[in-house]
Amino acid sequence: MNRKFLLACAGVVLMAGPALAEEPIVGTWKRPTGTLIQYVSCGADKYCGTVLTGEYKGKSIGEMSGKGGSYKGQVNKLDEGKTYNGKASVSGNTLSLSGCVLGGLICKSESLTRQ
C-alpha cells in the first residue's frame, strides 16, 4: 500500500513539473552596460523588472505580460526618464527588449544576456 501511495505521489509531481516551470523571462539579465536586471513573477502571466546594480539600483524598469518567451508591456528607460511601450522575447540565453514612444517615432532596442 505504501508503494502505491509513493508511486501516485511521484506521478503527481512529474505531471505538475511543466506547470510549475518558470517562464523564460524570470531570472537575472546583464545589459550591455554591465548593469544587472532581475525579472520576477508579480502576478498571473506578469513579470516585474528591477535594477540590481549601478546608479538605479532598486528601481523598477517596468512590467511585462505574456508567456512562452514572448511578452509585452512597458519598459522604463531610467536615464532618459521615459517609458516605452515595448516587447520582449527570450531565445536561449538572450533577452531582446524593444520599445517605442511618441506613437513609434522614437524606438530603442537592447539585448541582455542571462546570468
Short mmCIF file of N, CA and C in Angstrom, two decimals:
data_model
loop_
_atom_site.label_atom_id
_atom_site.label_comp_id
_atom_site.label_asym_id
_atom_site.label_seq_id
_atom_site.Cartn_x
_atom_site.Cartn_y
_atom_site.Cartn_z
N MET A 1 0.82 -1.19 0.00
CA MET A 1 0.00 0.00 0.00
C MET A 1 0.87 1.26 0.00
N ASN A 2 1.92 1.28 0.80
CA ASN A 2 2.81 2.43 0.83
C ASN A 2 3.47 2.64 -0.53
N ARG A 3 3.79 1.55 -1.21
CA ARG A 3 4.44 1.65 -2.52
C ARG A 3 3.50 2.30 -3.53
N LYS A 4 2.23 1.91 -3.52
CA LYS A 4 1.25 2.51 -4.43
C LYS A 4 1.09 4.00 -4.14
N PHE A 5 1.07 4.35 -2.87
CA PHE A 5 0.93 5.75 -2.47
C PHE A 5 2.13 6.56 -2.97
N LEU A 6 3.33 6.03 -2.80
CA LEU A 6 4.53 6.73 -3.25
C LEU A 6 4.54 6.88 -4.76
N LEU A 7 4.14 5.84 -5.48
CA LEU A 7 4.08 5.92 -6.94
C LEU A 7 3.06 6.97 -7.38
N ALA A 8 1.93 7.02 -6.71
CA ALA A 8 0.91 8.02 -7.04
C ALA A 8 1.44 9.43 -6.80
N CYS A 9 2.13 9.63 -5.69
CA CYS A 9 2.71 10.94 -5.38
C CYS A 9 3.75 11.33 -6.42
N ALA A 10 4.59 10.39 -6.81
CA ALA A 10 5.62 10.65 -7.81
C ALA A 10 4.97 11.04 -9.14
N GLY A 11 3.89 10.38 -9.50
CA GLY A 11 3.18 10.71 -10.73
C GLY A 11 2.62 12.12 -10.71
N VAL A 12 2.06 12.51 -9.59
CA VAL A 12 1.51 13.87 -9.46
C VAL A 12 2.63 14.90 -9.60
N VAL A 13 3.75 14.66 -8.97
CA VAL A 13 4.88 15.59 -9.04
C VAL A 13 5.39 15.70 -10.47
N LEU A 14 5.52 14.59 -11.17
CA LEU A 14 6.01 14.60 -12.54
C LEU A 14 5.04 15.34 -13.47
N MET A 15 3.76 15.16 -13.28
CA MET A 15 2.78 15.84 -14.11
C MET A 15 2.75 17.33 -13.82
N ALA A 16 3.00 17.73 -12.59
CA ALA A 16 2.96 19.14 -12.22
C ALA A 16 4.22 19.87 -12.64
N GLY A 17 5.30 19.16 -12.90
CA GLY A 17 6.57 19.78 -13.23
C GLY A 17 6.49 20.84 -14.31
N PRO A 18 5.96 20.52 -15.50
CA PRO A 18 5.87 21.54 -16.54
C PRO A 18 5.01 22.73 -16.15
N ALA A 19 3.95 22.50 -15.41
CA ALA A 19 3.08 23.60 -15.00
C ALA A 19 3.78 24.51 -14.01
N LEU A 20 4.71 23.97 -13.23
CA LEU A 20 5.41 24.75 -12.23
C LEU A 20 6.67 25.42 -12.77
N ALA A 21 7.05 25.10 -14.00
CA ALA A 21 8.27 25.65 -14.58
C ALA A 21 8.14 27.17 -14.71
N GLU A 22 9.23 27.87 -14.44
CA GLU A 22 9.22 29.32 -14.54
C GLU A 22 9.24 29.74 -16.01
N GLU A 23 8.70 30.90 -16.25
CA GLU A 23 8.74 31.49 -17.58
C GLU A 23 10.18 31.84 -17.93
N PRO A 24 10.53 31.81 -19.22
CA PRO A 24 11.90 32.12 -19.63
C PRO A 24 12.41 33.50 -19.21
N ILE A 25 11.52 34.48 -19.05
CA ILE A 25 11.96 35.83 -18.69
C ILE A 25 12.42 35.92 -17.24
N VAL A 26 11.97 35.02 -16.39
CA VAL A 26 12.32 35.06 -14.96
C VAL A 26 13.81 34.78 -14.79
N GLY A 27 14.49 35.67 -14.08
CA GLY A 27 15.91 35.48 -13.82
C GLY A 27 16.66 36.79 -13.83
N THR A 28 17.98 36.68 -13.81
CA THR A 28 18.87 37.84 -13.80
C THR A 28 19.51 37.98 -15.17
N TRP A 29 19.51 39.22 -15.67
CA TRP A 29 19.98 39.53 -17.01
C TRP A 29 21.01 40.66 -16.95
N LYS A 30 22.01 40.59 -17.82
CA LYS A 30 23.06 41.61 -17.86
C LYS A 30 22.89 42.47 -19.12
N ARG A 31 22.79 43.78 -18.89
CA ARG A 31 22.71 44.73 -20.00
C ARG A 31 24.10 44.90 -20.62
N PRO A 32 24.19 45.43 -21.84
CA PRO A 32 25.50 45.70 -22.45
C PRO A 32 26.36 46.64 -21.61
N THR A 33 25.73 47.47 -20.79
CA THR A 33 26.46 48.40 -19.92
C THR A 33 27.05 47.71 -18.70
N GLY A 34 26.64 46.45 -18.46
CA GLY A 34 27.10 45.72 -17.29
C GLY A 34 26.10 45.70 -16.14
N THR A 35 25.08 46.55 -16.21
CA THR A 35 24.05 46.60 -15.17
C THR A 35 23.25 45.31 -15.16
N LEU A 36 22.94 44.81 -13.96
CA LEU A 36 22.13 43.60 -13.83
C LEU A 36 20.68 43.97 -13.57
N ILE A 37 19.79 43.26 -14.27
CA ILE A 37 18.34 43.44 -14.15
C ILE A 37 17.75 42.10 -13.74
N GLN A 38 16.76 42.12 -12.86
CA GLN A 38 16.10 40.87 -12.46
C GLN A 38 14.61 40.96 -12.75
N TYR A 39 14.11 39.94 -13.46
CA TYR A 39 12.67 39.81 -13.68
C TYR A 39 12.14 38.71 -12.78
N VAL A 40 11.05 39.03 -12.06
CA VAL A 40 10.39 38.06 -11.19
C VAL A 40 8.90 38.05 -11.52
N SER A 41 8.24 36.97 -11.18
CA SER A 41 6.79 36.88 -11.35
C SER A 41 6.13 37.81 -10.34
N CYS A 42 5.17 38.62 -10.82
CA CYS A 42 4.47 39.53 -9.91
C CYS A 42 2.96 39.50 -10.17
N GLY A 43 2.48 38.36 -10.61
CA GLY A 43 1.06 38.17 -10.88
C GLY A 43 0.88 37.13 -11.96
N ALA A 44 -0.36 36.86 -12.31
CA ALA A 44 -0.64 35.87 -13.35
C ALA A 44 -0.11 36.36 -14.69
N ASP A 45 0.85 35.64 -15.25
CA ASP A 45 1.48 36.00 -16.53
C ASP A 45 2.02 37.42 -16.54
N LYS A 46 2.49 37.91 -15.39
CA LYS A 46 3.01 39.27 -15.25
C LYS A 46 4.39 39.20 -14.61
N TYR A 47 5.35 39.98 -15.16
CA TYR A 47 6.74 39.92 -14.70
C TYR A 47 7.27 41.33 -14.50
N CYS A 48 7.84 41.57 -13.31
CA CYS A 48 8.34 42.88 -12.94
C CYS A 48 9.86 42.89 -12.98
N GLY A 49 10.41 43.94 -13.56
CA GLY A 49 11.86 44.07 -13.66
C GLY A 49 12.40 45.09 -12.69
N THR A 50 13.51 44.76 -12.05
CA THR A 50 14.15 45.66 -11.09
C THR A 50 15.65 45.70 -11.36
N VAL A 51 16.23 46.88 -11.24
CA VAL A 51 17.67 47.05 -11.41
C VAL A 51 18.37 46.54 -10.15
N LEU A 52 19.37 45.67 -10.33
CA LEU A 52 20.09 45.10 -9.19
C LEU A 52 21.40 45.81 -8.88
N THR A 53 22.00 46.46 -9.87
CA THR A 53 23.30 47.10 -9.67
C THR A 53 23.33 48.47 -10.34
N GLY A 54 24.31 49.28 -9.94
CA GLY A 54 24.53 50.56 -10.60
C GLY A 54 23.74 51.71 -10.01
N GLU A 55 23.73 52.79 -10.75
CA GLU A 55 23.14 54.06 -10.31
C GLU A 55 21.65 53.94 -9.96
N TYR A 56 20.93 53.09 -10.66
CA TYR A 56 19.48 52.98 -10.46
C TYR A 56 19.08 51.73 -9.68
N LYS A 57 20.01 51.21 -8.90
CA LYS A 57 19.75 50.00 -8.10
C LYS A 57 18.45 50.14 -7.31
N GLY A 58 17.60 49.10 -7.39
CA GLY A 58 16.35 49.07 -6.67
C GLY A 58 15.17 49.69 -7.41
N LYS A 59 15.43 50.35 -8.54
CA LYS A 59 14.36 50.99 -9.31
C LYS A 59 13.69 50.00 -10.25
N SER A 60 12.41 50.23 -10.49
CA SER A 60 11.64 49.40 -11.42
C SER A 60 11.97 49.78 -12.86
N ILE A 61 12.13 48.77 -13.71
CA ILE A 61 12.28 49.06 -15.13
C ILE A 61 11.03 48.71 -15.90
N GLY A 62 9.95 48.40 -15.18
CA GLY A 62 8.68 48.15 -15.85
C GLY A 62 8.14 46.76 -15.64
N GLU A 63 7.04 46.50 -16.33
CA GLU A 63 6.34 45.22 -16.22
C GLU A 63 6.06 44.67 -17.61
N MET A 64 6.14 43.36 -17.71
CA MET A 64 5.83 42.65 -18.95
C MET A 64 4.77 41.60 -18.66
N SER A 65 3.91 41.36 -19.63
CA SER A 65 2.91 40.30 -19.52
C SER A 65 3.07 39.36 -20.71
N GLY A 66 2.79 38.11 -20.49
CA GLY A 66 2.86 37.14 -21.57
C GLY A 66 3.33 35.80 -21.06
N LYS A 67 3.61 34.91 -22.00
CA LYS A 67 4.13 33.60 -21.63
C LYS A 67 4.78 32.95 -22.84
N GLY A 68 5.52 31.89 -22.56
CA GLY A 68 6.16 31.14 -23.62
C GLY A 68 7.32 31.84 -24.29
N GLY A 69 7.90 32.82 -23.63
CA GLY A 69 9.06 33.51 -24.19
C GLY A 69 8.73 34.77 -24.97
N SER A 70 7.45 35.14 -25.04
CA SER A 70 7.02 36.34 -25.77
C SER A 70 6.19 37.21 -24.83
N TYR A 71 6.59 38.49 -24.68
CA TYR A 71 5.99 39.36 -23.69
C TYR A 71 5.78 40.75 -24.27
N LYS A 72 4.87 41.51 -23.66
CA LYS A 72 4.73 42.92 -23.99
C LYS A 72 4.33 43.69 -22.75
N GLY A 73 4.64 44.98 -22.78
CA GLY A 73 4.34 45.80 -21.62
C GLY A 73 5.06 47.12 -21.71
N GLN A 74 5.56 47.60 -20.58
CA GLN A 74 6.25 48.88 -20.53
C GLN A 74 7.65 48.72 -19.98
N VAL A 75 8.56 49.49 -20.56
CA VAL A 75 9.95 49.49 -20.11
C VAL A 75 10.33 50.92 -19.77
N ASN A 76 10.80 51.14 -18.56
CA ASN A 76 11.25 52.46 -18.13
C ASN A 76 12.72 52.62 -18.48
N LYS A 77 13.04 53.66 -19.24
CA LYS A 77 14.44 53.98 -19.54
C LYS A 77 14.82 55.05 -18.53
N LEU A 78 15.36 54.59 -17.40
CA LEU A 78 15.57 55.45 -16.24
C LEU A 78 16.48 56.64 -16.52
N ASP A 79 17.53 56.44 -17.32
CA ASP A 79 18.46 57.54 -17.59
C ASP A 79 17.84 58.61 -18.48
N GLU A 80 16.76 58.29 -19.19
CA GLU A 80 16.08 59.25 -20.05
C GLU A 80 14.79 59.78 -19.41
N GLY A 81 14.31 59.09 -18.38
CA GLY A 81 13.05 59.47 -17.78
C GLY A 81 11.85 59.18 -18.67
N LYS A 82 11.99 58.21 -19.57
CA LYS A 82 10.91 57.87 -20.50
C LYS A 82 10.43 56.45 -20.25
N THR A 83 9.15 56.24 -20.57
CA THR A 83 8.57 54.90 -20.50
C THR A 83 8.19 54.49 -21.92
N TYR A 84 8.72 53.38 -22.36
CA TYR A 84 8.48 52.87 -23.70
C TYR A 84 7.44 51.76 -23.66
N ASN A 85 6.52 51.75 -24.62
CA ASN A 85 5.65 50.60 -24.83
C ASN A 85 6.49 49.60 -25.59
N GLY A 86 6.64 48.41 -25.02
CA GLY A 86 7.60 47.52 -25.63
C GLY A 86 7.23 46.07 -25.67
N LYS A 87 8.17 45.33 -26.24
CA LYS A 87 8.06 43.88 -26.35
C LYS A 87 9.35 43.26 -25.86
N ALA A 88 9.25 42.03 -25.43
CA ALA A 88 10.43 41.27 -25.02
C ALA A 88 10.27 39.85 -25.53
N SER A 89 11.40 39.26 -25.88
CA SER A 89 11.38 37.86 -26.26
C SER A 89 12.65 37.20 -25.74
N VAL A 90 12.52 35.94 -25.39
CA VAL A 90 13.65 35.18 -24.89
C VAL A 90 13.97 34.08 -25.88
N SER A 91 15.24 34.00 -26.25
CA SER A 91 15.73 32.93 -27.11
C SER A 91 17.04 32.45 -26.51
N GLY A 92 17.04 31.24 -25.98
CA GLY A 92 18.23 30.73 -25.32
C GLY A 92 18.58 31.59 -24.12
N ASN A 93 19.80 32.12 -24.11
CA ASN A 93 20.26 32.97 -23.01
C ASN A 93 20.22 34.45 -23.34
N THR A 94 19.39 34.83 -24.33
CA THR A 94 19.29 36.22 -24.74
C THR A 94 17.87 36.74 -24.54
N LEU A 95 17.77 37.88 -23.87
CA LEU A 95 16.50 38.59 -23.71
C LEU A 95 16.57 39.82 -24.60
N SER A 96 15.69 39.89 -25.59
CA SER A 96 15.65 41.03 -26.50
C SER A 96 14.50 41.94 -26.11
N LEU A 97 14.83 43.18 -25.80
CA LEU A 97 13.83 44.19 -25.44
C LEU A 97 13.76 45.23 -26.55
N SER A 98 12.57 45.67 -26.88
CA SER A 98 12.41 46.76 -27.84
C SER A 98 11.18 47.55 -27.44
N GLY A 99 11.22 48.85 -27.73
CA GLY A 99 10.08 49.68 -27.36
C GLY A 99 10.10 51.01 -28.07
N CYS A 100 8.93 51.65 -28.10
CA CYS A 100 8.77 52.93 -28.79
C CYS A 100 7.98 53.91 -27.93
N VAL A 101 8.23 55.20 -28.17
CA VAL A 101 7.44 56.28 -27.57
C VAL A 101 6.95 57.17 -28.71
N LEU A 102 6.08 58.09 -28.38
CA LEU A 102 5.55 59.05 -29.35
C LEU A 102 4.96 58.36 -30.57
N GLY A 103 4.17 57.33 -30.32
CA GLY A 103 3.49 56.64 -31.41
C GLY A 103 4.42 55.95 -32.39
N GLY A 104 5.61 55.59 -31.93
CA GLY A 104 6.56 54.88 -32.78
C GLY A 104 7.60 55.77 -33.43
N LEU A 105 7.62 57.06 -33.09
CA LEU A 105 8.61 57.96 -33.66
C LEU A 105 10.01 57.70 -33.11
N ILE A 106 10.09 57.34 -31.85
CA ILE A 106 11.38 57.06 -31.22
C ILE A 106 11.34 55.64 -30.70
N CYS A 107 12.22 54.80 -31.22
CA CYS A 107 12.27 53.39 -30.81
C CYS A 107 13.68 53.02 -30.39
N LYS A 108 13.78 52.11 -29.46
CA LYS A 108 15.07 51.61 -28.96
C LYS A 108 14.98 50.11 -28.80
N SER A 109 16.13 49.47 -28.86
CA SER A 109 16.18 48.02 -28.59
C SER A 109 17.48 47.70 -27.88
N GLU A 110 17.47 46.56 -27.21
CA GLU A 110 18.64 46.14 -26.44
C GLU A 110 18.58 44.64 -26.21
N SER A 111 19.73 44.00 -26.24
CA SER A 111 19.81 42.56 -25.95
C SER A 111 20.56 42.36 -24.64
N LEU A 112 19.98 41.53 -23.76
CA LEU A 112 20.58 41.23 -22.47
C LEU A 112 20.96 39.76 -22.43
N THR A 113 21.94 39.43 -21.61
CA THR A 113 22.43 38.06 -21.50
C THR A 113 22.08 37.49 -20.13
N ARG A 114 21.57 36.26 -20.13
CA ARG A 114 21.22 35.60 -18.86
C ARG A 114 22.47 35.39 -18.02
N GLN A 115 22.32 35.64 -16.71
CA GLN A 115 23.44 35.45 -15.77
C GLN A 115 23.21 34.24 -14.92
#
